[in-house]
Short mmCIF file of C-alpha atoms in Angstrom, two decimals:
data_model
loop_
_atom_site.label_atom_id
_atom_site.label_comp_id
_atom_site.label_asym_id
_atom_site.label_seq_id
_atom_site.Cartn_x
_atom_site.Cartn_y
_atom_site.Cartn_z
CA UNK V 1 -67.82 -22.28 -27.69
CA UNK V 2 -64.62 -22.08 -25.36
CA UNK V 3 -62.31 -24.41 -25.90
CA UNK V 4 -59.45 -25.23 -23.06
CA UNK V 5 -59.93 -24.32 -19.22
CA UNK V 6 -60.46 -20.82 -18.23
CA UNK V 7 -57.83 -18.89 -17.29
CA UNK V 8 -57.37 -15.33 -15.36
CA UNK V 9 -57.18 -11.78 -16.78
CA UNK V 10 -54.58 -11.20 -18.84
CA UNK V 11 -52.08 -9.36 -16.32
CA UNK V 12 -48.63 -8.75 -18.30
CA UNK V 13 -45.86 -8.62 -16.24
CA UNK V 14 -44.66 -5.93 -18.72
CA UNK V 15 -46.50 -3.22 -16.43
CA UNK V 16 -43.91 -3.01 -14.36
CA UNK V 17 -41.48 -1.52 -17.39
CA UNK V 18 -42.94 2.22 -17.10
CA UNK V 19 -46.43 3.45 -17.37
CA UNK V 20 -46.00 5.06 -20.78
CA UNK V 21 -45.29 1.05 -21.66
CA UNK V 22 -48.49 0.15 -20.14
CA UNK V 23 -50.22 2.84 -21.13
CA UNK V 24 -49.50 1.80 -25.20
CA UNK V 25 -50.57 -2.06 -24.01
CA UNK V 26 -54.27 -1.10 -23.07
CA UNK V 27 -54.65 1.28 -26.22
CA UNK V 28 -53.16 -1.11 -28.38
CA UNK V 29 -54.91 -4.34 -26.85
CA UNK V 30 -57.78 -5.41 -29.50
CA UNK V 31 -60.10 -7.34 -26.40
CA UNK V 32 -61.72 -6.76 -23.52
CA UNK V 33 -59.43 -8.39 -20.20
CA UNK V 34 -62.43 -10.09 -19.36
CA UNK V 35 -62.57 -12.20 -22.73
CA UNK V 36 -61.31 -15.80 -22.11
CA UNK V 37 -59.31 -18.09 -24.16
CA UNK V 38 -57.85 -21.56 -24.63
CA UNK V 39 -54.35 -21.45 -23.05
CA UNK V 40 -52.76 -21.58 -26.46
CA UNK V 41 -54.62 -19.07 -28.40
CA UNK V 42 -53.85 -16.86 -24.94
CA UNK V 43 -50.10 -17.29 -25.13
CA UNK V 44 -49.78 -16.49 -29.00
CA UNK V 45 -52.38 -13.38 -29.03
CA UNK V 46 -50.32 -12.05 -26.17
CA UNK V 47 -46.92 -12.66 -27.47
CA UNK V 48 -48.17 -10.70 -31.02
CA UNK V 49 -49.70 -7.87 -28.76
CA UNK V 50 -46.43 -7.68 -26.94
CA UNK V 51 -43.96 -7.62 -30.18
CA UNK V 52 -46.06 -5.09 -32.08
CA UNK V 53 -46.18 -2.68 -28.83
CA UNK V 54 -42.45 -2.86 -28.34
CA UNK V 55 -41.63 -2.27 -32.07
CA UNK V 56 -44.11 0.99 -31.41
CA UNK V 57 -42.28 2.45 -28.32
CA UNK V 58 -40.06 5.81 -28.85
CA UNK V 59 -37.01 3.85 -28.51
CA UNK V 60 -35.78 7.32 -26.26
CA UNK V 61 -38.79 6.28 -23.94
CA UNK V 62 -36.93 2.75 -22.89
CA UNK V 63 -33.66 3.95 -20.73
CA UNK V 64 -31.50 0.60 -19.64
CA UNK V 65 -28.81 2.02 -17.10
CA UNK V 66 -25.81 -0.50 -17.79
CA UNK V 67 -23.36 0.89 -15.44
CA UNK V 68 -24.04 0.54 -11.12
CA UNK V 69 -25.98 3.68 -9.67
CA UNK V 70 -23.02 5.61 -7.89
CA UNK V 71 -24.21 8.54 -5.49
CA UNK V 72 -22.37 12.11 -5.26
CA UNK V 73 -21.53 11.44 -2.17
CA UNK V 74 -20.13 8.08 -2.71
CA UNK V 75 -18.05 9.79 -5.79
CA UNK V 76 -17.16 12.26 -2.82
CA UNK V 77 -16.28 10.32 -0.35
CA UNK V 78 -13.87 8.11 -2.85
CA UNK V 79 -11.87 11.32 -3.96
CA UNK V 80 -11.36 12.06 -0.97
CA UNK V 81 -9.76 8.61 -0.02
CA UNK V 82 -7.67 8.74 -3.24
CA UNK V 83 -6.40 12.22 -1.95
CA UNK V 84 -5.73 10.96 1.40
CA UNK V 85 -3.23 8.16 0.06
CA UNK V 86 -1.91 10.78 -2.05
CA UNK V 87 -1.36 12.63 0.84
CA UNK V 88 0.11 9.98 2.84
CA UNK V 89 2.64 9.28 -0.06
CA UNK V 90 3.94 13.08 0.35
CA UNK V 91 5.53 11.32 3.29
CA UNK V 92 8.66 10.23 0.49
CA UNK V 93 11.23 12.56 0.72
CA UNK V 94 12.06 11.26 4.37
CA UNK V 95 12.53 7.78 2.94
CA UNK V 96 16.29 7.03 1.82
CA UNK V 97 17.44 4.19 -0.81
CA UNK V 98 20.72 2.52 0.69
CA UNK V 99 23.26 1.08 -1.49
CA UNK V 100 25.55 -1.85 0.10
CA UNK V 101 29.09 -1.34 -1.53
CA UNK V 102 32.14 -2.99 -1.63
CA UNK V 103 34.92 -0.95 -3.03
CA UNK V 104 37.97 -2.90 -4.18
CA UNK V 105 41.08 -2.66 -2.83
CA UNK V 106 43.03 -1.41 -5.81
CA UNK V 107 40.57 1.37 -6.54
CA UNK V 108 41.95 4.42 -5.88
CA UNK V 109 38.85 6.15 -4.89
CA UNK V 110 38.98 3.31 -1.85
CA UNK V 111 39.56 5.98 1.34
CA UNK V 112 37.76 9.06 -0.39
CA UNK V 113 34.07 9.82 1.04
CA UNK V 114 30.99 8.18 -1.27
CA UNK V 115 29.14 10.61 -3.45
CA UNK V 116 26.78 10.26 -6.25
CA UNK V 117 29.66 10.03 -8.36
CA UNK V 118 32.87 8.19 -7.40
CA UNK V 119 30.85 4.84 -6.92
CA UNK V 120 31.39 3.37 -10.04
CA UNK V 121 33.98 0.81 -9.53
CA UNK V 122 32.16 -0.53 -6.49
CA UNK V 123 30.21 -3.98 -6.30
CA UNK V 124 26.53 -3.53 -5.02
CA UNK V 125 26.29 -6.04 -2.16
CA UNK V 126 22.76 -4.89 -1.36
CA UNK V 127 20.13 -2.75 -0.95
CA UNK V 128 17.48 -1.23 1.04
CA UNK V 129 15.65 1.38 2.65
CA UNK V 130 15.42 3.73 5.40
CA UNK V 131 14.10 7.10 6.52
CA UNK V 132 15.04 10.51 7.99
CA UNK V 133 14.94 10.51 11.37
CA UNK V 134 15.90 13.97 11.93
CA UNK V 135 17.23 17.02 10.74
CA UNK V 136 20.80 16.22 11.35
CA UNK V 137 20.88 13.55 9.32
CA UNK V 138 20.32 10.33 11.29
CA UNK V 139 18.81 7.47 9.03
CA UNK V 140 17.13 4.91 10.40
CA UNK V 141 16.83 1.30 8.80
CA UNK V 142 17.42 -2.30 9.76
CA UNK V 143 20.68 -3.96 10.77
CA UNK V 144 20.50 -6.40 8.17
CA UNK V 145 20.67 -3.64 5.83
CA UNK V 146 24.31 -2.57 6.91
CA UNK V 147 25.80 -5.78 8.38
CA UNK V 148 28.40 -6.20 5.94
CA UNK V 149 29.45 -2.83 6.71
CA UNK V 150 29.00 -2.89 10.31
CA UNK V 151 31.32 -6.28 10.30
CA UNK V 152 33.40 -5.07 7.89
CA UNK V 153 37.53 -5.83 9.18
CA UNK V 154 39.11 -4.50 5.90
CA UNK V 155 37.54 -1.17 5.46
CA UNK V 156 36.16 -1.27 1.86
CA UNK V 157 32.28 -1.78 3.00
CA UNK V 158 30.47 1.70 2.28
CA UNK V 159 26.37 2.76 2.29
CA UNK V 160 25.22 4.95 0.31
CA UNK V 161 22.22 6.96 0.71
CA UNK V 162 20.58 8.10 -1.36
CA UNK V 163 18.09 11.23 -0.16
CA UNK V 164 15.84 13.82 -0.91
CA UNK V 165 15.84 17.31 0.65
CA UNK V 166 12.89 19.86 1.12
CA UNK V 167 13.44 21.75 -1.87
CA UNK V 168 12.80 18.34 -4.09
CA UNK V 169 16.82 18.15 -5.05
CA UNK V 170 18.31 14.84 -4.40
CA UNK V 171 21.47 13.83 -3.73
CA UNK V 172 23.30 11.46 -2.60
CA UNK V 173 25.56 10.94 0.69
CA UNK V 174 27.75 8.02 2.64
CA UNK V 175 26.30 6.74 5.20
CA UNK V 176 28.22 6.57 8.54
CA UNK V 177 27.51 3.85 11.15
CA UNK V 178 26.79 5.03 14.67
CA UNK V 179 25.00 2.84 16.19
CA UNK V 180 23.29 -0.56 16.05
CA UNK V 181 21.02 -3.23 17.84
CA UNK V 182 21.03 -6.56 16.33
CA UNK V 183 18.85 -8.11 18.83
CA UNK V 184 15.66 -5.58 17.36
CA UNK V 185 17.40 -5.25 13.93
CA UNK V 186 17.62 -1.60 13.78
CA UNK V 187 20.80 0.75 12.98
CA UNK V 188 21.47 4.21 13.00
CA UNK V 189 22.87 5.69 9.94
CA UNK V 190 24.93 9.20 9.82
CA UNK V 191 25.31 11.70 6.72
CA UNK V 192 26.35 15.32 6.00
CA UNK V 193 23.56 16.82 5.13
CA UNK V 194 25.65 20.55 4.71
CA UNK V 195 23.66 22.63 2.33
CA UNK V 196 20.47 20.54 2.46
CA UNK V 197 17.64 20.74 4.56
CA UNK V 198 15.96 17.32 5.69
CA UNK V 199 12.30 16.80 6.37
CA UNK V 200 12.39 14.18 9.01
CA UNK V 201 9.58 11.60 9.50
CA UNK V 202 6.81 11.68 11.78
CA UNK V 203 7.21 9.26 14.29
CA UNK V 204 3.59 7.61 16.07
CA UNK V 205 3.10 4.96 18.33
CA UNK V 206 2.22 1.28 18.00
CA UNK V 207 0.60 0.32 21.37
CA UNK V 208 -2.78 1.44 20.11
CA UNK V 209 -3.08 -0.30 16.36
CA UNK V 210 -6.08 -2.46 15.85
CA UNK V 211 -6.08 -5.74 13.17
CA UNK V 212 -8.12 -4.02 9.96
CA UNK V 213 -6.83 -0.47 9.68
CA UNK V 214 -5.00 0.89 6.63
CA UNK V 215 -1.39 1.01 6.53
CA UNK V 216 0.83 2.06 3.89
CA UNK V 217 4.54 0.80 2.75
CA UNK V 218 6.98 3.12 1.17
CA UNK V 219 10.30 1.78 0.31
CA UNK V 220 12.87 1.00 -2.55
CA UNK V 221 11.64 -3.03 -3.52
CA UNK V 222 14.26 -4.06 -6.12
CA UNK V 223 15.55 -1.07 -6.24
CA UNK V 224 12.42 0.80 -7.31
CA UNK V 225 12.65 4.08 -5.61
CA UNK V 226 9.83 5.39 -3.34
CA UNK V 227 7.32 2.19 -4.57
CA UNK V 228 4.61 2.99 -2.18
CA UNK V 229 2.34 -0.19 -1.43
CA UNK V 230 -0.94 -0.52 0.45
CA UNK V 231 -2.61 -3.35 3.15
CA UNK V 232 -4.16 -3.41 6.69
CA UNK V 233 -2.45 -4.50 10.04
CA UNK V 234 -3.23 -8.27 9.82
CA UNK V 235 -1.91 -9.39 13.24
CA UNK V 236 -0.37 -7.89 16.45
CA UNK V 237 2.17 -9.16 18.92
CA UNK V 238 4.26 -11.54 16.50
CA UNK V 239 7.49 -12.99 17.17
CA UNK V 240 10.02 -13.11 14.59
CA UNK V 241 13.60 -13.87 14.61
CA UNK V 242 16.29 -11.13 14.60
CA UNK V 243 19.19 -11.23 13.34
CA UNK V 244 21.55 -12.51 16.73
CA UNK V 245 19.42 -15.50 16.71
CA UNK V 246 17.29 -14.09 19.03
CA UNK V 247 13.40 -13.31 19.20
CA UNK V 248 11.91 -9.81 17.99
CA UNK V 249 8.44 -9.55 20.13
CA UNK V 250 5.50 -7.80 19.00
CA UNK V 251 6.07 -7.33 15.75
CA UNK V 252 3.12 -6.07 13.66
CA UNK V 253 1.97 -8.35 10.82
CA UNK V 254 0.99 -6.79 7.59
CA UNK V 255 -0.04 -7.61 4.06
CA UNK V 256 1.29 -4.56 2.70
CA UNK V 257 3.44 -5.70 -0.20
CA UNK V 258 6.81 -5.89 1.29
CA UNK V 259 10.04 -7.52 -1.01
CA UNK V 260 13.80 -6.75 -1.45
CA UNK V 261 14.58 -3.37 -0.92
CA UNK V 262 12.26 -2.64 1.68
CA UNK V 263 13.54 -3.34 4.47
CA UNK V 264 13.82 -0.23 6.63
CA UNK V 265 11.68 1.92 5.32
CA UNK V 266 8.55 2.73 7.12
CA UNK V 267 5.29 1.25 7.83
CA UNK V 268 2.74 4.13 7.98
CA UNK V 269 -0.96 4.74 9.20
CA UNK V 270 -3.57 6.53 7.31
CA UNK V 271 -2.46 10.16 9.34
CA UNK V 272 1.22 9.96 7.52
CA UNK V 273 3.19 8.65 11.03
CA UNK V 274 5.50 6.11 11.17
CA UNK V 275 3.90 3.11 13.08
CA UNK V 276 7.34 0.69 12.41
CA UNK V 277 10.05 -0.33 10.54
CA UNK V 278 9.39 -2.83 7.50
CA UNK V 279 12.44 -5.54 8.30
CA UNK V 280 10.62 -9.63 6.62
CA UNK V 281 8.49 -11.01 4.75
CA UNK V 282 7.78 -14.60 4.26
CA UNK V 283 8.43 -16.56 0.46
CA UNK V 284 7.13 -19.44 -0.49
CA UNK V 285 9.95 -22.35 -0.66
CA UNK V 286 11.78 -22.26 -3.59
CA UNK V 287 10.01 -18.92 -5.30
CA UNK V 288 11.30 -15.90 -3.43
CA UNK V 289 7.84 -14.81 -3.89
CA UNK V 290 6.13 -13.24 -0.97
CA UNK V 291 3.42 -14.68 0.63
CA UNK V 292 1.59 -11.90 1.78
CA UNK V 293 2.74 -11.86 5.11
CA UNK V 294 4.87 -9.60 6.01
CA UNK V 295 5.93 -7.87 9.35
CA UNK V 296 7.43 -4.72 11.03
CA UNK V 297 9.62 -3.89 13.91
CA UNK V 298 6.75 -1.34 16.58
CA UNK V 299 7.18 1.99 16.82
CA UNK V 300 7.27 2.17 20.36
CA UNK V 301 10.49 0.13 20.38
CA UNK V 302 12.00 1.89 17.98
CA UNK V 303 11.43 5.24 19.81
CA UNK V 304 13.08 3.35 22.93
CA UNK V 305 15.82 2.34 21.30
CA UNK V 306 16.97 4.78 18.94
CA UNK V 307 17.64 7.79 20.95
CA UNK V 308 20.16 5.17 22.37
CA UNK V 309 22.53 4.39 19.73
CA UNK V 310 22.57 8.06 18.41
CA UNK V 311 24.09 9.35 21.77
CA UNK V 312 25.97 6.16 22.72
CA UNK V 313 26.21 3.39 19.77
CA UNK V 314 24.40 0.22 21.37
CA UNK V 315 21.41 0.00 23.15
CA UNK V 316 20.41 0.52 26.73
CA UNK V 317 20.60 -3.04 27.86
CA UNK V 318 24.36 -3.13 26.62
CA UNK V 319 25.46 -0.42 28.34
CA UNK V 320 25.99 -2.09 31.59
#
């Protein structure tokens, strides 16, 4: 007599583990699949039939892969990407740290040229960063950078850069002002680079960037030298202020960590070329913390502009 509706075959969704799995299940199954039971005599017959196979498995038969499935070429294809941003950080030795200094007026080192050595008596007013622009030794970085020094009346403001040269030697150098534009905070920088050779950057061109690609910070944030940081161009065509109280137009936003420090290095694409000059960053009120938004002055203005104060000090639009 059969007590309790009728139920189906017995169909174990255990199958579906391997087919040695089910292979143990049907030799080890003491009925025939068409035998019927009561649904609770079902349940506890299969459960025992279940246990006792498991406990019988080659425990080397049951292979549980805990970590995600990652292809050869996907391993590939992130080495490479590592290696590129590698790459893109060989870019370094044409980035500069600038020191702000006041000297003070009693120190007798006040009218001798800055070196790595004789600084020790000045007062850091600042810092930043810049980058070679070419082999003579023009630095570009922002005005903001060297506005003490480029309103300085007494003569005891002095930058100094600090640079690398081809052969990996660094040294250190003061940094001359020749020529400046407020209005698009950038400055030219000069320093004798006599018995060093300078690997300049590679300037490219901001009129074709698109919001989403990579970009790439290098700089000196808090004084931490050649800190390179990583983002995407968030935004094109921003307006920012300058320093003249004035309007800096199509800027390019980034969230590429930018802090003190930065300011004047450069903003780089994934081929190693300069695509701007890092020069703000927003902080939320009362933090100093950055925000994540963060913005640099185009490359294509500071092509146009910096030929001009290297040969003549100030701008085009000044000139006349």
């Amino acid at each position: 007599m059969v007590v309790g509706r009728r139920v189906g075959l017995l169909s174990p969704p255990i199958v579906a583990l391997s087919p040695k799995f089910s292979l143990v299940v049907a030799k080890s199954t003491p009925f025939s699949y068409k035998t019927v039971f009561g649904r609770r005599e079902s349940v506890t017959l299969f459960a025992s039939v279940f246990v006792s196979t498991f406990l019988a498995l080659d425990p080397n038969s049951l292979k549980f892969d805990s970590s995600p499935h990652v292809s050869a070429a996907e391993e590939d294809e992130f080495q490479q990407e590592e290696e590129r941003v590698v790459q893109i950080f060989q870019a370094s030795p044409s980035v500069v740290f600038i020191k702000d200094l006041e000297i003070p007026k009693n120190s007798k080192n006040s009218l001798d040229p800055i070196t790595a050595d004789n600084d020790d008596n000045g007062k850091v007013e600042g810092t930043g960063s810049g980058f070679v622009w070419d082999e003579m030794g023009h630095i570009v970085t922002n005005y903001h950078v060297v506005a003490k020094l480029a309103t300085d009346t007494g003569g005891l403001q002095r930058c100094k850069v600090f640079l690398v040269d081809t052969n990996g030697n660094s040294f250190a150098r003061e940094g001359k002002l020749i020529g400046l534009d407020p209005s698009y905070d950038l400055a030219v920088l000069k320093v004798d680079v006599e018995g060093h050779k300078l690997k300049p950057a590679v300037i490219g061109t901001s009129s074709d960037l698109h919001v989403g690609q990579s970009c790439f910070a290098i700089g000196n944030p808090y004084g931490y030298e050649n800190t390179l940081t990583t983002g995407v161009v968030s935004g094109l065509g921003r307006e920012i202020p300058s320093p003249n109280g004035g309007a800096i137009r199509e800027a390019i936003q980034t969230d590429a960590a930018i802090n003190s420090g930065n300011s004047g290095g450069p903003l780089i694409d994934s081929y190693g070329h300069v695509i701007g000059v890092n020069t703000a960053t927003f902080t939320r009120k009362g933090t100093g913390v950055s925000s994540g938004i963060n913005f640099a002055i185009p490359a294509d203005t500071v092509v146009r502009t910096v030929p001009y104060l290297i040969v003549y000090g100030t701008p085009y639009r000044d000139r006349f």
